[in-house]
Coordinates of C-alpha atoms and ligand atoms in Angstrom, one line a residue:
Chain Q
M129 CA 18.3 46.0 -38.6
N130 CA 16.2 43.6 -37.2
E131 CA 17.0 43.7 -33.5
A132 CA 17.2 47.3 -33.6
C133 CA 13.5 47.4 -34.8
A134 CA 12.4 44.5 -31.7
A135 CA 14.4 46.6 -29.7
A136 CA 12.2 49.8 -30.4
F137 CA 8.9 48.1 -30.4
A138 CA 9.8 46.4 -26.8
A139 CA 11.0 49.9 -25.6
W140 CA 6.6 50.8 -26.4
G141 CA 5.5 47.8 -25.6
L142 CA 4.4 47.2 -28.6
T143 CA 5.6 43.3 -29.8
P144 CA 3.4 41.6 -32.4
A145 CA 3.2 39.0 -29.0
L146 CA 0.9 41.7 -27.4
W147 CA -1.2 42.5 -30.2
G148 CA -1.7 38.4 -30.4
L149 CA 0.0 38.9 -33.9
T150 CA 2.5 35.7 -33.6
P151 CA 4.1 34.1 -36.4
A152 CA 1.6 31.4 -37.8
S153 CA -1.3 34.8 -37.6
W154 CA 0.6 37.3 -39.6
G155 CA -0.2 36.1 -42.8
Q156 CA -4.2 36.7 -41.0
T157 CA -3.7 40.2 -40.0
P158 CA -2.5 42.1 -43.3
V159 CA -3.5 45.5 -41.7
F160 CA -1.4 44.9 -39.0
T161 CA 1.0 43.2 -40.6
W162 CA 1.3 46.7 -42.2
L163 CA 1.0 48.9 -40.0
F164 CA 4.2 46.8 -38.7
A165 CA 6.0 46.8 -41.8
A166 CA 5.8 50.5 -42.2
A167 CA 6.4 51.5 -38.6
C168 CA 9.9 49.3 -38.7
A169 CA 11.1 50.5 -42.3
A170 CA 10.5 54.1 -41.1
I171 CA 12.8 53.0 -37.9
T172 CA 15.0 51.3 -40.5
W173 CA 15.1 54.3 -42.2
S174 CA 16.0 56.8 -39.8
C175 CA 18.7 54.5 -38.2
A176 CA 20.3 53.1 -41.7
V177 CA 23.8 56.2 -41.4
C178 CA 24.3 54.7 -38.0
A179 CA 23.9 50.9 -40.4
E180 CA 24.6 48.1 -38.5
P181 CA 27.7 46.5 -39.4
L182 CA 27.8 43.9 -42.0
P183 CA 27.9 40.7 -40.1
D184 CA 29.9 38.2 -42.0
F185 CA 32.5 40.4 -43.6
Q186 CA 35.5 38.9 -43.7
I187 CA 39.2 39.8 -44.3
E188 CA 42.0 37.9 -45.0
N189 CA 45.7 38.6 -44.4
P190 CA 47.9 36.8 -46.9
A191 CA 51.1 39.5 -45.3
P192 CA 51.7 41.0 -43.1
G193 CA 50.2 44.5 -43.3
V194 CA 48.3 43.4 -46.4
Y195 CA 44.2 42.4 -45.4
V196 CA 41.9 41.3 -48.4
H197 CA 38.4 41.3 -47.8
Y198 CA 36.6 39.6 -51.5
G199 CA 32.7 40.7 -52.1
E200 CA 30.8 38.5 -53.3
Q201 CA 30.1 37.3 -56.9
A202 CA 26.8 38.6 -57.6
E203 CA 25.1 41.9 -59.1
M204 CA 24.7 44.3 -55.8
T205 CA 21.0 43.4 -54.7
P206 CA 19.9 45.3 -50.7
A207 CA 20.7 40.8 -50.0
N208 CA 24.4 41.6 -49.7
A209 CA 24.0 45.8 -49.5
G210 CA 26.6 46.2 -52.9
D211 CA 29.4 44.1 -50.8
I212 CA 29.8 42.4 -54.7
A213 CA 33.9 44.4 -55.2
N214 CA 37.0 42.8 -54.3
L215 CA 38.3 45.8 -51.0
G216 CA 41.4 46.1 -48.6
F217 CA 43.6 47.9 -46.8
V218 CA 47.7 48.3 -46.2
V219 CA 49.3 49.4 -43.0
G220 CA 52.9 50.8 -42.6
D221 CA 55.1 52.3 -39.7
R222 CA 52.5 55.2 -39.7
C223 CA 49.1 55.0 -41.0
V224 CA 46.9 52.5 -43.6
A225 CA 45.6 53.3 -46.6
V226 CA 42.6 51.7 -48.3
I227 CA 41.9 50.2 -51.5
D228 CA 38.4 50.4 -52.5
T229 CA 35.8 51.1 -50.3
G230 CA 32.7 48.6 -51.7
G231 CA 29.2 49.8 -53.2
T232 CA 27.1 51.7 -50.4
Y233 CA 28.3 53.1 -46.9
A234 CA 27.3 50.1 -44.8
V235 CA 30.3 48.2 -46.7
G236 CA 32.7 51.8 -45.9
R237 CA 31.7 51.3 -42.4
A238 CA 32.0 47.5 -42.5
L239 CA 35.5 47.8 -43.9
R240 CA 36.3 50.6 -41.4
L241 CA 35.5 48.6 -38.6
A242 CA 37.2 45.0 -39.5
I243 CA 40.7 48.2 -40.4
R244 CA 40.1 49.3 -36.5
R245 CA 39.7 45.6 -34.5
V246 CA 43.0 45.5 -36.4
T247 CA 44.9 48.5 -35.7
S248 CA 44.5 52.0 -34.2
K249 CA 47.0 53.6 -36.7
P250 CA 44.5 56.7 -38.6
V251 CA 43.0 55.8 -41.9
C252 CA 45.0 58.4 -44.1
Y253 CA 44.8 57.0 -47.6
V254 CA 41.8 56.3 -49.4
I255 CA 42.4 54.8 -53.0
N256 CA 39.7 54.7 -55.2
T257 CA 41.1 52.2 -58.2
H258 CA 38.1 53.7 -60.7
V259 CA 34.5 55.5 -60.4
H260 CA 32.7 52.5 -60.3
P261 CA 29.9 52.2 -57.8
D262 CA 31.4 49.2 -56.6
H263 CA 34.8 50.1 -55.2
V264 CA 33.4 53.8 -54.7
F265 CA 30.4 54.1 -52.9
G266 CA 31.5 52.9 -49.3
N267 CA 34.1 55.9 -49.1
A268 CA 31.9 58.4 -46.8
A269 CA 32.6 55.5 -44.0
F270 CA 35.5 57.0 -44.4
A271 CA 34.9 61.1 -44.2
D272 CA 35.8 61.4 -40.3
D273 CA 39.4 60.0 -41.0
A274 CA 40.3 63.2 -43.3
P275 CA 42.1 60.7 -45.5
V276 CA 43.5 61.7 -48.7
F277 CA 41.2 60.5 -51.5
V278 CA 43.4 59.8 -54.1
G279 CA 42.0 58.4 -57.8
H280 CA 43.1 58.1 -61.6
A281 CA 43.3 62.1 -62.9
T282 CA 40.2 61.9 -64.9
L283 CA 37.7 60.5 -61.7
A284 CA 36.4 63.6 -59.9
Q285 CA 35.1 64.3 -63.8
S286 CA 33.8 61.2 -64.8
L287 CA 32.4 60.8 -60.6
R288 CA 30.1 64.2 -61.4
R289 CA 29.6 63.1 -64.6
R290 CA 28.2 59.5 -63.8
G291 CA 27.6 59.7 -60.0
P292 CA 24.2 60.9 -59.7
N293 CA 23.3 57.9 -61.9
Y294 CA 24.6 55.9 -60.4
L295 CA 23.4 57.7 -56.8
N296 CA 19.6 56.9 -58.7
A297 CA 20.5 53.3 -59.4
L298 CA 22.0 52.5 -56.0
T299 CA 18.4 53.8 -54.5
R300 CA 16.7 52.0 -56.9
D301 CA 18.3 48.5 -56.5
L302 CA 19.1 48.6 -52.9
G303 CA 16.2 51.0 -51.3
A304 CA 17.2 51.9 -47.9
V305 CA 19.8 49.5 -47.4
A306 CA 21.9 51.9 -49.4
A307 CA 21.3 54.7 -47.2
G308 CA 24.3 57.4 -46.0
S309 CA 26.3 56.3 -49.5
A310 CA 27.7 58.9 -51.2
L311 CA 30.1 60.8 -53.5
V312 CA 33.5 61.2 -52.3
S313 CA 35.2 63.4 -54.4
P314 CA 39.9 62.5 -55.1
T315 CA 41.2 64.8 -53.7
H316 CA 44.4 63.7 -55.3
A317 CA 44.5 63.5 -58.2
V318 CA 47.2 60.7 -59.9
A319 CA 48.6 61.3 -64.1
S320 CA 51.1 58.4 -64.1
D321 CA 53.4 56.9 -61.4
E322 CA 53.6 57.5 -57.7
R323 CA 54.5 56.4 -54.8
L324 CA 52.8 56.8 -51.4
D325 CA 54.6 56.5 -48.0
L326 CA 53.0 54.8 -45.5
G327 CA 56.2 55.4 -42.9
G328 CA 58.2 52.0 -43.3
R329 CA 56.1 51.1 -46.5
S330 CA 55.4 52.5 -49.8
L331 CA 52.9 52.3 -52.0
G332 CA 53.3 52.3 -55.8
V333 CA 50.0 54.1 -57.5
R334 CA 49.7 53.8 -61.0
A335 CA 47.7 55.4 -63.7
W336 CA 46.6 53.3 -67.2
K337 CA 45.0 54.5 -70.4
T338 CA 42.0 54.0 -71.2
A339 CA 41.2 50.3 -70.7
H340 CA 38.4 49.1 -68.0
T341 CA 37.6 52.6 -67.8
D342 CA 39.0 56.1 -68.7
G343 CA 40.4 56.2 -65.2
D344 CA 41.9 52.9 -64.4
L345 CA 44.6 52.8 -61.3
T346 CA 46.4 49.6 -59.6
V347 CA 48.1 49.3 -56.7
F348 CA 51.6 47.6 -55.8
D349 CA 52.5 46.8 -51.8
E350 CA 56.3 47.0 -52.3
S351 CA 57.3 45.4 -49.0
S352 CA 54.9 42.1 -49.6
G353 CA 55.1 42.7 -53.7
T354 CA 51.2 42.6 -53.3
L355 CA 49.6 43.6 -56.4
W356 CA 46.5 45.4 -56.4
L357 CA 44.5 45.9 -60.2
G358 CA 41.1 46.7 -59.6
D359 CA 39.0 46.1 -62.7
L360 CA 41.8 45.6 -64.7
C361 CA 41.7 41.8 -63.5
F362 CA 38.3 39.8 -63.2
V363 CA 38.7 36.1 -62.6
G364 CA 35.2 34.5 -62.8
H365 CA 32.9 37.6 -63.1
L366 CA 32.9 37.8 -66.6
P367 CA 34.8 41.3 -67.5
V368 CA 33.2 44.2 -68.1
V369 CA 34.8 47.1 -71.1
D370 CA 33.1 50.5 -70.1
G371 CA 36.8 51.9 -71.2
S372 CA 37.9 50.5 -74.4
L373 CA 38.6 47.2 -75.0
R374 CA 41.7 47.7 -77.4
G375 CA 42.9 49.8 -74.9
F376 CA 41.8 46.5 -72.5
L377 CA 43.9 44.3 -73.9
S378 CA 46.8 46.6 -74.6
A379 CA 46.8 46.8 -70.7
I380 CA 46.9 42.8 -70.3
R381 CA 49.4 42.5 -72.9
E382 CA 51.6 45.1 -69.6
L383 CA 50.5 43.8 -66.9
R384 CA 51.2 40.2 -68.1
T385 CA 54.8 41.2 -67.8
V386 CA 54.9 42.4 -64.0
T387 CA 56.5 40.5 -61.9
A388 CA 54.1 40.2 -58.2
Q389 CA 54.0 37.8 -55.1
R390 CA 50.2 37.8 -55.2
V391 CA 47.4 40.3 -57.0
V392 CA 43.9 41.3 -55.7
P393 CA 42.1 41.0 -59.2
G394 CA 38.9 43.7 -58.9
H395 CA 36.1 40.7 -58.7
G396 CA 37.6 36.9 -57.7
R397 CA 40.3 35.6 -56.2
A398 CA 43.2 34.8 -58.0
A399 CA 45.3 31.8 -57.9
A400 CA 48.6 32.2 -59.8
W401 CA 50.2 35.7 -61.7
P402 CA 49.8 36.1 -64.6
A403 CA 47.8 33.0 -65.3
A404 CA 44.9 34.8 -63.8
I405 CA 44.3 36.7 -66.3
A406 CA 45.0 34.8 -69.2
P407 CA 40.6 33.5 -69.3
Q408 CA 39.9 37.2 -69.3
A409 CA 42.6 37.9 -72.5
R410 CA 40.8 35.3 -74.5
Y411 CA 37.4 36.7 -73.9
L412 CA 38.3 39.2 -74.7
E413 CA 40.5 38.3 -77.8
R414 CA 37.7 37.1 -79.3
L415 CA 35.1 39.4 -78.1
L416 CA 37.7 42.0 -80.6
A417 CA 37.8 39.5 -83.5
D418 CA 34.0 38.1 -83.4
V419 CA 33.2 42.3 -83.2
R420 CA 35.4 42.7 -85.7
A421 CA 33.9 40.1 -87.8
A422 CA 30.5 41.7 -87.2
L423 CA 30.9 44.6 -88.4
A424 CA 33.1 43.9 -91.7
A425 CA 29.5 41.8 -92.1
G426 CA 28.1 44.5 -92.4
T427 CA 25.9 43.9 -89.3
P428 CA 24.3 46.1 -87.4
L429 CA 24.3 46.6 -84.1
A430 CA 21.1 45.5 -82.4
Q431 CA 22.0 42.2 -84.3
A432 CA 25.6 42.0 -83.5
I433 CA 24.3 41.9 -80.3
D434 CA 22.2 38.8 -79.7
G435 CA 24.6 37.1 -82.3
V436 CA 28.3 37.6 -81.2
G437 CA 28.7 35.1 -78.7
Y438 CA 31.7 33.7 -76.0
D439 CA 33.1 30.9 -74.8
A440 CA 30.6 29.1 -72.4
A441 CA 32.9 26.6 -71.7
E442 CA 34.7 29.6 -69.5
R443 CA 31.5 29.1 -67.1
W444 CA 31.7 33.2 -66.8
L445 CA 29.3 34.9 -64.0
L446 CA 26.9 37.4 -64.5
A447 CA 28.0 36.6 -68.5
D448 CA 24.2 37.2 -68.8
R449 CA 24.3 40.6 -67.4
F450 CA 27.4 42.0 -69.3
H451 CA 28.1 40.1 -72.5
K452 CA 26.3 42.2 -74.5
R453 CA 26.7 45.2 -72.7
N454 CA 30.7 44.2 -74.1
V455 CA 29.4 43.8 -77.6
T456 CA 27.7 46.9 -77.9
A457 CA 30.5 49.1 -76.7
A458 CA 33.2 47.2 -77.8
Y459 CA 31.3 47.4 -81.8
A460 CA 30.6 51.3 -81.1
E461 CA 34.0 51.4 -80.8
L462 CA 35.8 49.3 -83.4
E463 CA 33.0 50.8 -86.5
W464 CA 35.4 53.5 -86.5
D465 CA 38.3 51.3 -87.5
E466 CA 36.6 50.0 -89.8
Chain J
M161 CA 10.2 36.6 -35.6
S162 CA 12.8 38.9 -36.5
S163 CA 13.0 37.5 -40.2
R164 CA 9.8 38.0 -40.3
V165 CA 9.4 41.6 -40.0
L166 CA 12.2 42.0 -42.6
S167 CA 9.8 39.9 -45.1
A168 CA 7.4 41.9 -44.4
V169 CA 9.0 44.8 -45.2
L170 CA 10.0 43.2 -48.1
A171 CA 6.6 42.9 -49.2
L172 CA 5.6 46.2 -48.1
W173 CA 8.0 47.4 -51.0
L174 CA 7.4 45.1 -53.2
A175 CA 3.9 45.5 -53.3
T176 CA 4.1 49.3 -53.1
S177 CA 7.3 49.5 -56.3
A178 CA 5.0 46.8 -58.0
V179 CA 2.0 49.4 -57.9
S180 CA 4.3 52.2 -58.8
R181 CA 5.3 49.4 -62.6
A182 CA 2.4 48.8 -63.6
Q183 CA 1.5 53.0 -63.6
D184 CA 5.0 53.1 -65.1
N185 CA 3.2 50.7 -68.2
D186 CA 0.2 52.8 -68.6
A187 CA 2.0 54.2 -71.1
A188 CA -1.2 56.8 -72.0
A189 CA -1.2 58.3 -68.4
N190 CA 3.3 59.1 -68.4
P191 CA 2.3 62.9 -67.4
I192 CA 5.4 63.2 -69.3
W193 CA 4.2 62.3 -72.2
Q194 CA 0.6 64.1 -71.3
R195 CA 2.3 67.1 -71.6
L196 CA 4.2 66.7 -74.9
H197 CA 1.3 65.5 -76.8
A198 CA -0.4 68.8 -76.0
Q199 CA 3.0 70.8 -76.3
L200 CA 4.5 69.1 -79.4
F201 CA 1.2 67.8 -81.2
G202 CA -2.0 70.3 -79.7
G203 CA -3.5 67.4 -78.4
A204 CA -4.1 65.8 -81.9
P205 CA -5.4 62.3 -81.9
I206 CA -2.2 59.8 -82.5
S207 CA -3.6 56.0 -83.1
V208 CA -1.5 54.2 -81.4
G209 CA -0.3 50.7 -82.7
D210 CA 2.8 49.6 -85.6
S211 CA 0.7 49.9 -88.6
V212 CA 2.9 53.1 -90.3
V213 CA 6.0 52.8 -88.2
A214 CA 7.1 50.3 -85.9
L215 CA 9.4 51.0 -83.1
E216 CA 12.3 47.7 -82.2
T217 CA 14.2 48.8 -78.8
P218 CA 15.7 45.8 -76.5
T219 CA 13.3 45.1 -73.2
R220 CA 16.9 46.3 -71.6
A221 CA 19.0 48.4 -72.2
E222 CA 22.3 46.6 -71.8
D223 CA 24.6 49.8 -71.9
A224 CA 22.8 52.7 -71.0
A225 CA 25.6 55.2 -72.8
I226 CA 24.6 53.3 -76.8
V227 CA 20.7 51.4 -76.7
P228 CA 20.1 50.6 -80.5
V229 CA 16.5 51.9 -81.6
A230 CA 15.4 51.5 -85.1
M231 CA 11.7 53.2 -86.5
R232 CA 10.8 51.4 -89.5
A233 CA 8.3 52.4 -91.6
Q234 CA 5.4 50.0 -93.1
F235 CA 5.4 51.4 -96.1
A236 CA 7.7 53.0 -99.1
Q237 CA 7.2 56.3 -99.8
T238 CA 5.9 58.0 -102.5
K239 CA 4.2 60.9 -103.8
E240 CA 1.3 59.6 -102.8
R241 CA 1.5 58.5 -99.4
Y242 CA 4.8 59.1 -97.1
I243 CA 6.0 59.8 -94.1
D244 CA 6.5 63.4 -93.1
K245 CA 8.3 63.3 -89.9
L246 CA 9.3 60.9 -87.4
W247 CA 9.5 61.7 -83.2
L248 CA 11.4 59.9 -81.3
I249 CA 10.4 60.6 -77.7
I250 CA 12.0 59.2 -74.2
D251 CA 9.7 59.9 -71.7
D252 CA 11.8 60.0 -68.9
N253 CA 14.8 61.2 -69.8
P254 CA 16.4 64.5 -69.0
S255 CA 15.2 65.8 -72.9
P256 CA 13.0 63.8 -73.8
I257 CA 12.8 64.5 -77.4
A258 CA 15.9 62.5 -78.3
A259 CA 14.9 63.7 -82.1
V260 CA 12.8 64.6 -85.1
F261 CA 13.1 63.4 -88.6
Q262 CA 11.9 64.6 -91.1
F263 CA 11.1 62.9 -95.3
T264 CA 10.3 63.2 -98.6
P265 CA 9.5 61.1 -101.1
S266 CA 13.0 60.5 -102.2
S267 CA 14.1 58.9 -99.3
G268 CA 12.5 55.9 -100.4
R269 CA 11.6 54.0 -97.0
A270 CA 11.1 56.7 -93.8
D271 CA 13.3 54.4 -91.9
I272 CA 15.5 55.7 -89.3
E273 CA 18.4 53.3 -86.8
T274 CA 19.9 55.3 -84.6
R275 CA 21.3 54.8 -80.6
V276 CA 20.5 56.7 -77.3
R277 CA 21.4 57.0 -73.8
I278 CA 18.5 55.6 -71.7
E279 CA 19.1 56.9 -67.8
Q280 CA 15.8 55.1 -66.6
Y281 CA 13.1 52.5 -66.3
T282 CA 11.0 54.7 -69.5
H283 CA 8.8 54.3 -71.8
V284 CA 10.0 55.1 -75.7
R285 CA 7.8 56.2 -78.8
A286 CA 7.9 56.8 -82.5
I287 CA 5.6 59.0 -84.1
A288 CA 4.7 59.6 -87.6
L289 CA 3.1 62.0 -89.3
V290 CA 1.6 60.8 -92.6
S291 CA 1.5 63.1 -95.8
D292 CA -2.6 62.9 -94.9
G293 CA -1.9 64.1 -91.7
T294 CA -2.4 61.7 -89.8
L295 CA -0.5 60.6 -86.6
H296 CA 0.6 57.1 -85.2
M297 CA 2.3 55.9 -82.4
A298 CA 4.1 52.7 -81.7
T299 CA 5.7 52.5 -77.5
N300 CA 8.0 50.4 -76.0
Y301 CA 9.1 49.9 -72.9
V302 CA 12.9 49.7 -71.8
K303 CA 14.7 49.2 -68.4
A304 CA 17.2 50.7 -67.5
S305 CA 20.5 48.7 -67.3
G306 CA 22.2 47.9 -64.2
G307 CA 23.6 49.9 -61.7
C308 CA 27.0 50.4 -63.0
S309 CA 26.7 51.2 -66.1
A310 CA 26.0 55.2 -67.1
P311 CA 25.1 57.1 -70.1
A312 CA 28.2 59.3 -70.1
G313 CA 31.1 59.2 -72.6
K314 CA 33.6 56.1 -72.7
D315 CA 36.8 58.6 -73.2
A316 CA 35.7 61.9 -73.0
V317 CA 39.7 62.0 -74.5
A318 CA 39.5 59.9 -77.7
A319 CA 35.8 62.2 -78.1
R320 CA 37.8 65.5 -78.0
A321 CA 41.1 63.8 -80.3
H322 CA 38.1 62.9 -82.7
L323 CA 35.6 65.7 -82.7
G324 CA 34.1 65.8 -86.1
D325 CA 35.5 63.4 -88.1
M326 CA 32.6 62.0 -90.1
R327 CA 31.8 59.3 -92.4
L328 CA 28.7 58.6 -94.8
R329 CA 28.6 55.2 -96.4
V330 CA 26.3 54.0 -98.8
Y331 CA 26.1 50.2 -98.4
D332 CA 23.3 48.6 -101.4
A333 CA 25.1 49.4 -105.0
P334 CA 23.0 52.1 -106.1
A335 CA 20.7 51.3 -108.5
A336 CA 17.9 53.6 -108.9
G337 CA 14.2 53.6 -108.0
R338 CA 15.5 51.2 -105.5
A339 CA 16.0 52.5 -101.7
A340 CA 19.8 52.2 -100.8
L341 CA 21.1 51.9 -97.1
V342 CA 22.7 54.8 -95.9
Q343 CA 25.4 54.9 -92.8
L344 CA 26.2 58.4 -91.2
M345 CA 28.8 58.1 -88.2
I346 CA 28.8 60.9 -86.8
S347 CA 32.3 61.7 -83.8
H348 CA 31.2 63.7 -81.1
P349 CA 30.4 63.4 -77.2
N350 CA 27.1 64.6 -78.0
D351 CA 27.4 65.6 -74.2
S352 CA 24.6 67.6 -71.6
G353 CA 27.5 69.5 -70.3
L354 CA 28.4 69.9 -66.7
A355 CA 27.4 72.8 -64.1
M356 CA 30.0 74.5 -62.6
D357 CA 32.0 72.8 -59.5
Q358 CA 31.8 75.6 -57.1
L359 CA 34.4 74.3 -55.7
T360 CA 36.9 72.5 -58.3
R361 CA 35.7 74.9 -61.1
N362 CA 35.4 72.3 -62.8
Y363 CA 32.5 73.0 -66.3
A364 CA 32.0 71.4 -69.3
P365 CA 29.3 73.5 -71.5
P366 CA 27.5 71.2 -73.1
H367 CA 28.7 70.7 -76.6
F368 CA 25.7 67.9 -78.8
V369 CA 24.4 67.8 -82.4
R370 CA 21.6 70.2 -82.8
S371 CA 21.1 69.3 -86.9
V372 CA 21.4 66.7 -89.1
E373 CA 20.6 67.2 -93.1
V374 CA 21.3 64.7 -96.2
R375 CA 20.6 65.9 -99.4
H376 CA 21.4 63.8 -102.9
G377 CA 21.8 66.9 -105.2
A378 CA 18.7 69.2 -104.9
N379 CA 16.9 66.5 -103.1
L380 CA 16.6 65.8 -99.1
V381 CA 16.7 62.7 -97.9
M382 CA 16.7 62.8 -94.7
S383 CA 16.8 65.9 -92.0
A384 CA 16.7 65.8 -88.3
T385 CA 17.2 68.0 -85.4
V386 CA 18.6 66.1 -82.4
D387 CA 19.7 66.0 -78.7
F388 CA 21.9 64.5 -76.2
S389 CA 19.4 61.9 -75.6
I390 CA 21.3 60.5 -79.1
S391 CA 24.6 58.7 -77.9
E392 CA 28.0 59.6 -77.7
N393 CA 29.6 59.5 -81.6
P394 CA 25.9 60.2 -83.1
N395 CA 25.1 57.2 -85.4
F396 CA 22.3 57.2 -87.8
R397 CA 21.1 54.2 -91.0
F398 CA 18.1 55.2 -93.2
Y399 CA 17.7 55.1 -96.8
F400 CA 17.3 56.9 -100.2
V401 CA 16.3 56.6 -103.5
P402 CA 19.2 57.1 -106.2
G403 CA 18.5 59.0 -109.3
D404 CA 21.6 60.5 -111.4
A405 CA 25.3 59.8 -110.1
G406 CA 26.5 62.3 -108.3
E407 CA 26.9 63.2 -104.6
L408 CA 25.4 62.3 -100.9
E409 CA 25.8 64.9 -99.3
A410 CA 26.0 65.4 -95.6
K411 CA 25.7 68.8 -92.9
V412 CA 25.8 68.7 -89.2
V413 CA 25.9 71.3 -87.3
D414 CA 26.4 71.1 -83.9
N415 CA 25.1 73.2 -81.1
Q416 CA 28.6 75.6 -80.6
N417 CA 27.7 76.2 -84.4
L418 CA 30.5 74.4 -85.5
A419 CA 29.6 73.2 -88.9
F420 CA 30.6 69.2 -90.6
T421 CA 29.9 67.7 -93.9
A422 CA 30.8 64.2 -95.2
S423 CA 29.8 63.4 -98.8
V424 CA 30.0 60.2 -101.2
K425 CA 29.9 59.8 -104.7
L426 CA 27.4 57.7 -105.9
D427 CA 29.4 56.3 -109.2
S428 CA 32.8 55.6 -107.7
P429 CA 33.9 54.1 -103.9
R430 CA 31.3 54.4 -101.3
V431 CA 32.6 55.0 -98.1
G432 CA 32.5 58.9 -98.5
A433 CA 35.3 61.5 -97.5
V434 CA 35.6 63.8 -93.9
S435 CA 36.0 67.0 -93.1
A436 CA 37.3 69.5 -90.9
P437 CA 35.5 71.6 -88.4
R438 CA 34.4 75.0 -90.9
Ligands
ZN668 ZN1 34.8 48.2 -62.9

């Protein structure tokens, strides 16, 4: 973006140096600074749809044909361009399946370029593990590949209900960095278990009952034993409850019995399986017990939100952003058990 | 140089967004409020402050779908002076008039706790009409939640399965003459609906609670006209003054004219019964 901008000004003979606007004098010439900035912003805007790849977009190759990109453990900001969730792809003999696409078009684009560095095989599936914006807004970067967009049976409806809010918030929080990001609905709905064939390699896709959200999918690459958990597993990043706390806990109980060579959580890195999911289980079990206790004591919601704590020794990331939200969701779910 | 260009762009963006935030914070200037002021109150003067009704909201909506809000009367209801109506207004929601509550001297206190959806950065207002005809307003500014929280419901399937379940509960041991806390829970999607999707033919009609009426014998305790700015599974906490024993009864009607009732006997167990739609 910066290079594009500087190049454009150079082409017009309007470099800041020609105006005598050396870096040191910027502070004293606010009008010129603003004019330049405004012009530059306009260029950035018009060129954002041809977004440059993210400069530091890294992929790892833990097993043959398996590629993972680990997003930053943060909220979406202009600086990280919404690159906060774990994404990846699996390469078969015939074609490539993408698993989650990132929080903006720019991230999806970077992922697509990463695929092209590895293989020229077509992208035949784009799988979204769930509706959250950090996992789906890069879908638009794959539109030209005309893949099958795969999601949980509830995903299309959830995207329609939540999508406009997600898009507003994305534009609000990321501004021009969000340009090109769009809602892309699934073209194939998964209601229970399915296999997707990539040629000599198949992925098992499973739709879960309401847990992290009411439309979570996991993806299992049989040849490498790699299990993509989406946000059914958080490592480091505080787990988020946006579906059902009880459902989340029962999904975890079941997941713990699954054998896998490696797992890819939705956020953070998993060292060993199933040990990687233990801190999340502890956090959610305590949340369940503490919210139940608050309800039994007749504590109103607003006080419970401020009063129900968590184990600080676990050193969760982003707890200040998500813990109170989790208490709210848990309270609204569990109060009907009383 | 290029990083300075970037910081200049950022500075410009920050400067313009700071200007718009400052405007946002001017509660009186909000054009939506100005329109509502004319529409609902004929532009009548409204005193600003919390001497009649205090408004409690979080400063930030942690979960956009469930934001606790309390409107608290600053004096007890008496025949001589009482709060007649309370409006709960969320300026920048698609439907700003979240609820209008009506009270009587039998309410004891004109307090309401409920939960609302917050779509974006917005002013929230509690406006009281006192029996002497004066209007009073308390205003808070609530920041929207983070980008991965949406005001939609969490589990559409579960919401449908339990439609119309109700809980009516009296918290304090009923004592004549003293205001007792009541909670009414209604299992309902309280949904604004979705327009027809031309591609998928997917359609969800609006389905939300329209009115709530709570009576103690012949006395009206509280009635409300509500909207889909109220969260899924509408929840109201309020007061009433128990007179004789008898029953406390809640009647709820939604926009599809489904009616639900619940009641609790005041001299026996304190958790009320559940009824199916009729
Ligand atoms: Zn998520």
